[in-house]
Amino acid sequence: MVMKILKNFFKRVFSNLFKNRKNIKLGFYGPPNAGKTSLANRICKDFTGEEIGTVSKIPHETRKIQFKEKVEIKSKGKAMVFKMIDTPGIATKIDYEDFMKYRMKKKDAKNRAKEATQGVIEAIKWLDDMDMVVVVLDASENPYNQVNITIIGNLVARKIPVLIVANKVDLKDADIKKIEAAFPEYDVVGISAKYGTNLEEFYESIFKLSKKIK
Amino acid sequence: MSKRGRNLGKIKGFTIQFLPYSEVRDLNSDDRIKKILGIVLGNSILILQGRLKTEEEARLIGDTMAMIDHVKTFRGIELAVISSNDKAGFFGKMKSGLANALSGGDLGAVTIIGPATIVKEMKRNPKKIELLLKR
């Protein structure tokens, strides 16, 4: 009996000690076209040599959850292993006619819209499975979008640590301060996934965030 | 009349429904979302006193997506919430949290939900929500 209690105690202590070092599930969430896949690609390419998915100017390019297992991120002498989970952009509306503006045929546009709606549902379902989440926002867009607020609210309700990334800082209209003002309770890191700007600070913030995993 | 007012042009028929929180307070999440989507599917812009729980907001988005697949003319919703609590500090939030617990919801908040076929965009900042309608 005593042996069993001791065994369980040590098992719990050691699993807690090492849980943060094994394939932490890192989700990328945000509205469509904010650059979730671009950022995930940049990280995966840097540390595994392979990308996670394709990117496009047409919204809802990512319509299924995409994974990359065992991505070891190394920065400034630290290293951590993550399971990267890139999710479809969350939206409240999807109109196939919007895709046709990109010279897409009606049939293809309808198909894309159908897949995109299913992608949003899937992304919401996956919220429960994340250890920590990077919410990727376009720094040139209005941050007070209800989708952003809903995503962050749901992560907080699930006690999942959140880091906000203000992507596309290379754009003329980018305004990180606006994002910081909208979400004053969270760390905001300004980056450009396209040009790889400020990724060291992003990695530092990721390592810091992993300590908040419960 | 402002230039914007003069150029309104023809707007397709729609109604605006104001729903006091008492109408949804006693409903469970399923029925609450069903009621909201029912109103929006009837081409109405809904102004709801109070706000949904964050989990309900996520479910509303999920159910909206499922509905796009099943209702031919439905393209989704525009959604915005404005709350008196947004800029409150710790004690302000604690105070309103207590008041919300007693009343059953954040009655200082207003939720606006409209069908995307009518509402082109909802522009929100901490002080106001602007509705841009489709012509």
CSV table of C-alpha atoms in Angstrom, one decimal:
chain,number,residue,atom,x,y,z
A,1,MET,CA,0.0,0.0,0.0
A,2,VAL,CA,2.7,2.4,1.1
A,3,MET,CA,4.8,1.4,-1.9
A,4,LYS,CA,1.9,2.1,-4.2
A,5,ILE,CA,1.4,5.6,-2.8
A,6,LEU,CA,5.1,6.4,-3.1
A,7,LYS,CA,5.1,5.1,-6.7
A,8,ASN,CA,2.1,7.3,-7.6
A,9,PHE,CA,3.7,10.3,-5.9
A,10,PHE,CA,7.0,10.0,-7.8
A,11,LYS,CA,5.1,9.3,-11.0
A,12,ARG,CA,3.1,12.5,-10.6
A,13,VAL,CA,6.2,14.6,-9.6
A,14,PHE,CA,8.2,13.4,-12.6
A,15,SER,CA,5.4,13.7,-15.1
A,16,ASN,CA,4.9,17.3,-14.0
A,17,LEU,CA,8.6,18.0,-14.2
A,18,PHE,CA,8.8,16.7,-17.8
A,19,LYS,CA,5.4,17.5,-19.2
A,20,ASN,CA,6.5,20.9,-20.5
A,21,ARG,CA,9.3,19.4,-22.4
A,22,LYS,CA,7.4,16.8,-24.5
A,23,ASN,CA,5.6,17.8,-27.6
A,24,ILE,CA,3.6,20.7,-26.3
A,25,LYS,CA,0.5,21.3,-28.4
A,26,LEU,CA,0.9,24.8,-29.8
A,27,GLY,CA,-2.1,26.0,-31.7
A,28,PHE,CA,-2.2,28.9,-34.2
A,29,TYR,CA,-5.6,30.6,-34.1
A,30,GLY,CA,-7.0,33.8,-35.6
A,31,PRO,CA,-9.1,35.3,-38.3
A,32,PRO,CA,-8.6,34.3,-42.0
A,33,ASN,CA,-5.5,35.8,-43.8
A,34,ALA,CA,-3.8,36.9,-40.6
A,35,GLY,CA,-0.8,34.8,-41.4
A,36,LYS,CA,-1.2,31.8,-39.2
A,37,THR,CA,0.2,29.4,-41.8
A,38,SER,CA,2.9,31.8,-42.8
A,39,LEU,CA,4.2,32.0,-39.2
A,40,ALA,CA,3.8,28.2,-38.7
A,41,ASN,CA,5.7,27.6,-42.0
A,42,ARG,CA,8.5,30.0,-41.0
A,43,ILE,CA,9.0,28.1,-37.7
A,44,CYS,CA,8.7,24.7,-39.2
A,45,LYS,CA,11.1,25.6,-42.1
A,46,ASP,CA,13.6,27.0,-39.7
A,47,PHE,CA,13.7,24.0,-37.4
A,48,THR,CA,12.6,21.0,-39.5
A,49,GLY,CA,13.3,22.2,-43.1
A,50,GLU,CA,9.7,21.5,-44.1
A,51,GLU,CA,6.6,23.7,-44.3
A,52,ILE,CA,3.2,22.8,-42.7
A,53,GLY,CA,0.9,24.1,-45.4
A,54,THR,CA,0.3,26.3,-48.4
A,55,VAL,CA,-0.4,30.0,-48.2
A,56,SER,CA,-2.5,32.2,-50.5
A,57,LYS,CA,-3.9,35.7,-50.9
A,58,ILE,CA,-7.4,34.1,-51.2
A,59,PRO,CA,-8.9,33.8,-47.7
A,60,HIS,CA,-9.5,30.3,-46.2
A,61,GLU,CA,-6.6,28.7,-47.9
A,62,THR,CA,-6.2,26.5,-44.7
A,63,ARG,CA,-9.5,24.6,-44.5
A,64,LYS,CA,-8.3,21.6,-42.4
A,65,ILE,CA,-6.2,21.3,-39.2
A,66,GLN,CA,-2.6,20.8,-40.1
A,67,PHE,CA,0.0,19.3,-37.9
A,68,LYS,CA,3.8,19.1,-37.6
A,69,GLU,CA,5.0,16.8,-34.9
A,70,LYS,CA,8.1,17.2,-32.8
A,71,VAL,CA,9.3,20.6,-33.9
A,72,GLU,CA,12.2,21.5,-31.7
A,73,ILE,CA,12.4,25.3,-31.4
A,74,LYS,CA,15.9,26.5,-30.3
A,75,SER,CA,16.6,30.0,-29.3
A,76,LYS,CA,19.3,31.6,-27.2
A,77,GLY,CA,20.5,28.3,-25.7
A,78,LYS,CA,17.0,27.1,-24.9
A,79,ALA,CA,15.1,24.3,-26.7
A,80,MET,CA,11.6,23.0,-26.5
A,81,VAL,CA,9.7,20.4,-28.5
A,82,PHE,CA,6.3,21.3,-29.9
A,83,LYS,CA,3.5,19.7,-31.8
A,84,MET,CA,2.5,22.6,-34.1
A,85,ILE,CA,-1.2,22.8,-34.9
A,86,ASP,CA,-2.2,25.2,-37.6
A,87,THR,CA,-6.0,25.9,-37.7
A,88,PRO,CA,-8.4,27.3,-40.4
A,89,GLY,CA,-9.2,31.0,-39.9
A,90,ILE,CA,-12.3,31.6,-37.8
A,91,ALA,CA,-15.0,33.7,-39.4
A,92,THR,CA,-18.7,34.4,-38.8
A,93,LYS,CA,-19.5,34.6,-42.5
A,94,ILE,CA,-18.4,32.8,-45.6
A,95,ASP,CA,-19.7,33.8,-49.0
A,96,TYR,CA,-18.6,31.8,-52.1
A,97,GLU,CA,-19.1,34.9,-54.2
A,98,ASP,CA,-16.2,36.5,-52.3
A,99,PHE,CA,-13.9,33.8,-53.7
A,100,MET,CA,-15.2,34.4,-57.2
A,101,LYS,CA,-13.6,37.9,-57.0
A,102,TYR,CA,-10.3,36.1,-57.2
A,103,ARG,CA,-11.3,34.7,-60.6
A,104,MET,CA,-12.3,31.4,-59.1
A,105,LYS,CA,-15.0,29.4,-60.9
A,106,LYS,CA,-18.4,29.2,-59.2
A,107,LYS,CA,-18.2,25.5,-58.6
A,108,ASP,CA,-14.8,25.8,-57.1
A,109,ALA,CA,-15.8,28.8,-55.0
A,110,LYS,CA,-18.8,26.9,-53.6
A,111,ASN,CA,-16.6,24.0,-52.8
A,112,ARG,CA,-14.1,26.2,-51.1
A,113,ALA,CA,-16.9,27.9,-49.1
A,114,LYS,CA,-18.2,24.5,-48.0
A,115,GLU,CA,-14.8,23.3,-46.9
A,116,ALA,CA,-14.1,26.6,-45.2
A,117,THR,CA,-17.3,26.4,-43.0
A,118,GLN,CA,-16.3,22.9,-42.0
A,119,GLY,CA,-12.8,24.2,-41.2
A,120,VAL,CA,-14.2,26.8,-38.8
A,121,ILE,CA,-16.2,24.2,-37.0
A,122,GLU,CA,-13.2,21.9,-36.7
A,123,ALA,CA,-11.0,24.8,-35.4
A,124,ILE,CA,-13.5,25.6,-32.7
A,125,LYS,CA,-13.7,21.9,-31.7
A,126,TRP,CA,-9.9,21.8,-31.4
A,127,LEU,CA,-9.8,24.6,-28.8
A,128,ASP,CA,-10.1,22.0,-26.0
A,129,ASP,CA,-7.0,20.1,-27.1
A,130,MET,CA,-4.4,22.9,-27.0
A,131,ASP,CA,-1.7,23.3,-24.4
A,132,MET,CA,-1.0,26.9,-25.5
A,133,VAL,CA,-2.1,29.1,-28.3
A,134,VAL,CA,-0.7,31.8,-30.4
A,135,VAL,CA,-3.5,34.1,-31.7
A,136,VAL,CA,-2.2,35.6,-34.9
A,137,LEU,CA,-3.7,39.0,-35.9
A,138,ASP,CA,-3.1,41.2,-38.9
A,139,ALA,CA,-1.5,44.4,-37.4
A,140,SER,CA,-3.0,46.5,-40.2
A,141,GLU,CA,-6.6,45.5,-39.4
A,142,ASN,CA,-9.0,46.6,-36.7
A,143,PRO,CA,-8.3,44.4,-33.7
A,144,TYR,CA,-11.8,44.9,-32.2
A,145,ASN,CA,-13.2,42.2,-34.4
A,146,GLN,CA,-15.6,40.0,-32.4
A,147,VAL,CA,-13.9,36.8,-33.7
A,148,ASN,CA,-10.7,37.8,-32.0
A,149,ILE,CA,-12.5,38.6,-28.7
A,150,THR,CA,-14.4,35.3,-28.9
A,151,ILE,CA,-11.3,33.2,-29.6
A,152,ILE,CA,-9.3,34.8,-26.7
A,153,GLY,CA,-12.3,34.6,-24.4
A,154,ASN,CA,-12.7,30.9,-25.1
A,155,LEU,CA,-9.0,30.2,-24.5
A,156,VAL,CA,-9.1,32.1,-21.2
A,157,ALA,CA,-12.3,30.2,-20.1
A,158,ARG,CA,-10.3,27.0,-20.8
A,159,LYS,CA,-7.3,28.3,-18.9
A,160,ILE,CA,-5.1,27.9,-22.0
A,161,PRO,CA,-2.2,30.3,-22.1
A,162,VAL,CA,-2.4,32.9,-24.9
A,163,LEU,CA,0.2,34.9,-26.8
A,164,ILE,CA,-1.0,37.5,-29.2
A,165,VAL,CA,1.1,38.0,-32.4
A,166,ALA,CA,0.7,41.2,-34.3
A,167,ASN,CA,1.7,40.0,-37.8
A,168,LYS,CA,2.5,42.0,-40.9
A,169,VAL,CA,4.4,44.7,-39.1
A,170,ASP,CA,6.1,45.3,-42.4
A,171,LEU,CA,2.9,46.9,-43.8
A,172,LYS,CA,2.5,50.7,-43.8
A,173,ASP,CA,-0.8,50.6,-42.0
A,174,ALA,CA,0.4,48.2,-39.2
A,175,ASP,CA,-0.3,49.5,-35.7
A,176,ILE,CA,0.9,47.2,-32.9
A,177,LYS,CA,-0.2,49.8,-30.3
A,178,LYS,CA,-3.8,49.5,-31.4
A,179,ILE,CA,-3.6,45.7,-30.7
A,180,GLU,CA,-1.9,46.3,-27.3
A,181,ALA,CA,-4.6,48.8,-26.4
A,182,ALA,CA,-7.3,46.3,-27.4
A,183,PHE,CA,-5.8,43.4,-25.4
A,184,PRO,CA,-4.0,45.1,-22.5
A,185,GLU,CA,-4.0,41.9,-20.4
A,186,TYR,CA,-1.9,39.9,-22.8
A,187,ASP,CA,1.6,39.9,-24.2
A,188,VAL,CA,1.7,41.2,-27.8
A,189,VAL,CA,4.7,40.5,-30.0
A,190,GLY,CA,5.0,42.3,-33.3
A,191,ILE,CA,6.5,40.2,-36.1
A,192,SER,CA,6.6,39.8,-39.9
A,193,ALA,CA,6.2,36.1,-40.7
A,194,LYS,CA,6.8,37.0,-44.4
A,195,TYR,CA,10.3,38.5,-43.7
A,196,GLY,CA,11.1,36.7,-40.4
A,197,THR,CA,11.2,40.0,-38.5
A,198,ASN,CA,11.5,39.8,-34.6
A,199,LEU,CA,11.2,36.0,-34.4
A,200,GLU,CA,13.7,35.8,-31.6
A,201,GLU,CA,11.4,37.8,-29.4
A,202,PHE,CA,8.5,35.6,-30.5
A,203,TYR,CA,10.5,32.4,-29.5
A,204,GLU,CA,11.4,34.0,-26.1
A,205,SER,CA,7.7,34.7,-25.5
A,206,ILE,CA,6.7,31.2,-26.5
A,207,PHE,CA,9.2,29.7,-23.9
A,208,LYS,CA,7.9,32.1,-21.3
A,209,LEU,CA,4.3,31.2,-22.1
A,210,SER,CA,5.0,27.5,-21.8
A,211,LYS,CA,5.6,28.0,-18.1
A,212,LYS,CA,1.9,29.0,-17.7
A,213,ILE,CA,0.6,25.6,-18.9
A,214,LYS,CA,-1.4,23.9,-16.2
B,1,MET,CA,-28.7,65.6,-44.5
B,2,SER,CA,-25.2,64.2,-44.6
B,3,LYS,CA,-23.7,63.0,-47.9
B,4,ARG,CA,-23.7,59.5,-46.5
B,5,GLY,CA,-27.5,59.8,-45.7
B,6,ARG,CA,-28.3,61.1,-49.2
B,7,ASN,CA,-26.5,58.2,-50.8
B,8,LEU,CA,-28.3,55.4,-49.0
B,9,GLY,CA,-30.0,54.1,-52.1
B,10,LYS,CA,-32.3,51.1,-51.9
B,11,ILE,CA,-31.8,48.8,-49.0
B,12,LYS,CA,-33.6,45.4,-49.1
B,13,GLY,CA,-36.3,44.9,-46.5
B,14,PHE,CA,-35.2,43.9,-43.0
B,15,THR,CA,-36.4,44.5,-39.5
B,16,ILE,CA,-34.6,45.4,-36.3
B,17,GLN,CA,-35.5,43.4,-33.2
B,18,PHE,CA,-34.7,44.4,-29.7
B,19,LEU,CA,-34.6,41.5,-27.3
B,20,PRO,CA,-34.5,42.1,-23.5
B,21,TYR,CA,-32.2,39.8,-21.6
B,22,SER,CA,-35.2,38.4,-19.8
B,23,GLU,CA,-36.3,36.7,-23.0
B,24,VAL,CA,-33.2,34.5,-23.1
B,25,ARG,CA,-32.2,34.4,-19.4
B,26,ASP,CA,-34.0,31.1,-18.6
B,27,LEU,CA,-33.1,29.3,-21.8
B,28,ASN,CA,-30.3,26.8,-22.0
B,29,SER,CA,-27.4,27.4,-24.4
B,30,ASP,CA,-29.0,25.3,-27.2
B,31,ASP,CA,-32.3,27.1,-27.1
B,32,ARG,CA,-30.6,30.5,-26.7
B,33,ILE,CA,-28.5,30.0,-29.8
B,34,LYS,CA,-31.5,28.5,-31.7
B,35,LYS,CA,-33.6,31.5,-30.9
B,36,ILE,CA,-30.9,34.0,-32.0
B,37,LEU,CA,-30.3,32.1,-35.3
B,38,GLY,CA,-34.0,31.9,-35.9
B,39,ILE,CA,-34.3,35.7,-35.6
B,40,VAL,CA,-31.3,36.3,-37.9
B,41,LEU,CA,-32.5,33.8,-40.5
B,42,GLY,CA,-35.7,35.7,-40.6
B,43,ASN,CA,-33.8,38.7,-42.1
B,44,SER,CA,-33.7,40.6,-38.8
B,45,ILE,CA,-30.9,42.5,-37.1
B,46,LEU,CA,-31.0,41.5,-33.5
B,47,ILE,CA,-30.1,43.9,-30.7
B,48,LEU,CA,-29.8,41.8,-27.6
B,49,GLN,CA,-29.6,43.2,-24.1
B,50,GLY,CA,-26.6,41.6,-22.4
B,51,ARG,CA,-24.2,39.2,-24.0
B,52,LEU,CA,-23.7,35.5,-24.5
B,53,LYS,CA,-21.2,33.4,-22.5
B,54,THR,CA,-17.9,33.1,-24.4
B,55,GLU,CA,-18.5,29.4,-25.0
B,56,GLU,CA,-21.9,30.3,-26.4
B,57,GLU,CA,-20.3,32.8,-28.8
B,58,ALA,CA,-18.1,30.1,-30.1
B,59,ARG,CA,-21.0,27.7,-30.5
B,60,LEU,CA,-23.0,30.4,-32.3
B,61,ILE,CA,-20.1,30.7,-34.8
B,62,GLY,CA,-20.0,26.9,-35.2
B,63,ASP,CA,-23.8,26.6,-35.6
B,64,THR,CA,-23.7,29.6,-38.1
B,65,MET,CA,-21.2,27.7,-40.2
B,66,ALA,CA,-23.3,24.5,-40.1
B,67,MET,CA,-26.3,26.6,-41.2
B,68,ILE,CA,-24.4,28.1,-44.2
B,69,ASP,CA,-24.1,24.6,-45.5
B,70,HIS,CA,-27.8,23.9,-45.1
B,71,VAL,CA,-29.7,27.1,-45.9
B,72,LYS,CA,-29.1,28.1,-49.5
B,73,THR,CA,-29.3,31.9,-49.1
B,74,PHE,CA,-27.6,32.2,-45.8
B,75,ARG,CA,-24.0,33.5,-45.8
B,76,GLY,CA,-23.4,33.8,-42.1
B,77,ILE,CA,-23.6,36.6,-39.5
B,78,GLU,CA,-22.0,39.8,-38.5
B,79,LEU,CA,-21.6,40.0,-34.7
B,80,ALA,CA,-20.4,42.7,-32.3
B,81,VAL,CA,-20.6,43.1,-28.6
B,82,ILE,CA,-20.1,46.3,-26.7
B,83,SER,CA,-19.8,46.2,-22.9
B,84,SER,CA,-19.6,48.8,-20.2
B,85,ASN,CA,-17.1,46.5,-18.6
B,86,ASP,CA,-14.5,46.7,-21.4
B,87,LYS,CA,-12.4,49.5,-19.9
B,88,ALA,CA,-13.1,48.7,-16.2
B,89,GLY,CA,-10.2,48.1,-13.9
B,90,PHE,CA,-9.9,45.1,-11.5
B,91,PHE,CA,-12.4,46.5,-8.9
B,92,GLY,CA,-14.8,47.7,-11.6
B,93,LYS,CA,-14.8,44.2,-13.1
B,94,MET,CA,-15.2,42.6,-9.7
B,95,LYS,CA,-18.2,44.9,-9.0
B,96,SER,CA,-19.8,44.3,-12.3
B,97,GLY,CA,-19.1,40.6,-11.9
B,98,LEU,CA,-21.1,40.5,-8.7
B,99,ALA,CA,-23.9,42.5,-10.3
B,100,ASN,CA,-23.9,40.1,-13.3
B,101,ALA,CA,-24.1,37.1,-10.9
B,102,LEU,CA,-27.2,38.5,-9.3
B,103,SER,CA,-28.9,39.5,-12.5
B,104,GLY,CA,-27.8,36.4,-14.5
B,105,GLY,CA,-26.0,38.2,-17.2
B,106,ASP,CA,-24.0,41.3,-18.2
B,107,LEU,CA,-26.9,43.6,-18.6
B,108,GLY,CA,-24.6,46.6,-19.3
B,109,ALA,CA,-23.6,44.9,-22.6
B,110,VAL,CA,-25.3,45.1,-25.9
B,111,THR,CA,-24.9,42.3,-28.6
B,112,ILE,CA,-25.7,43.1,-32.2
B,113,ILE,CA,-26.1,40.2,-34.6
B,114,GLY,CA,-27.2,40.6,-38.2
B,115,PRO,CA,-27.4,38.4,-41.3
B,116,ALA,CA,-24.3,38.9,-43.6
B,117,THR,CA,-26.7,39.3,-46.5
B,118,ILE,CA,-27.9,42.5,-45.0
B,119,VAL,CA,-25.1,43.7,-42.8
B,120,LYS,CA,-21.9,44.3,-44.8
B,121,GLU,CA,-19.7,45.1,-41.8
B,122,MET,CA,-19.8,45.9,-38.1
B,123,LYS,CA,-17.1,48.3,-37.2
B,124,ARG,CA,-16.4,48.2,-33.5
B,125,ASN,CA,-14.2,50.1,-31.2
B,126,PRO,CA,-14.4,50.4,-27.4
B,127,LYS,CA,-16.8,53.3,-27.7
B,128,LYS,CA,-19.2,52.4,-30.4
B,129,ILE,CA,-20.4,49.9,-33.0
B,130,GLU,CA,-21.1,51.1,-36.6
B,131,LEU,CA,-23.3,49.0,-38.9
B,132,LEU,CA,-22.6,49.2,-42.6
B,133,LEU,CA,-25.5,47.8,-44.5
B,134,LYS,CA,-25.5,46.3,-48.0
B,135,ARG,CA,-27.5,48.0,-50.7
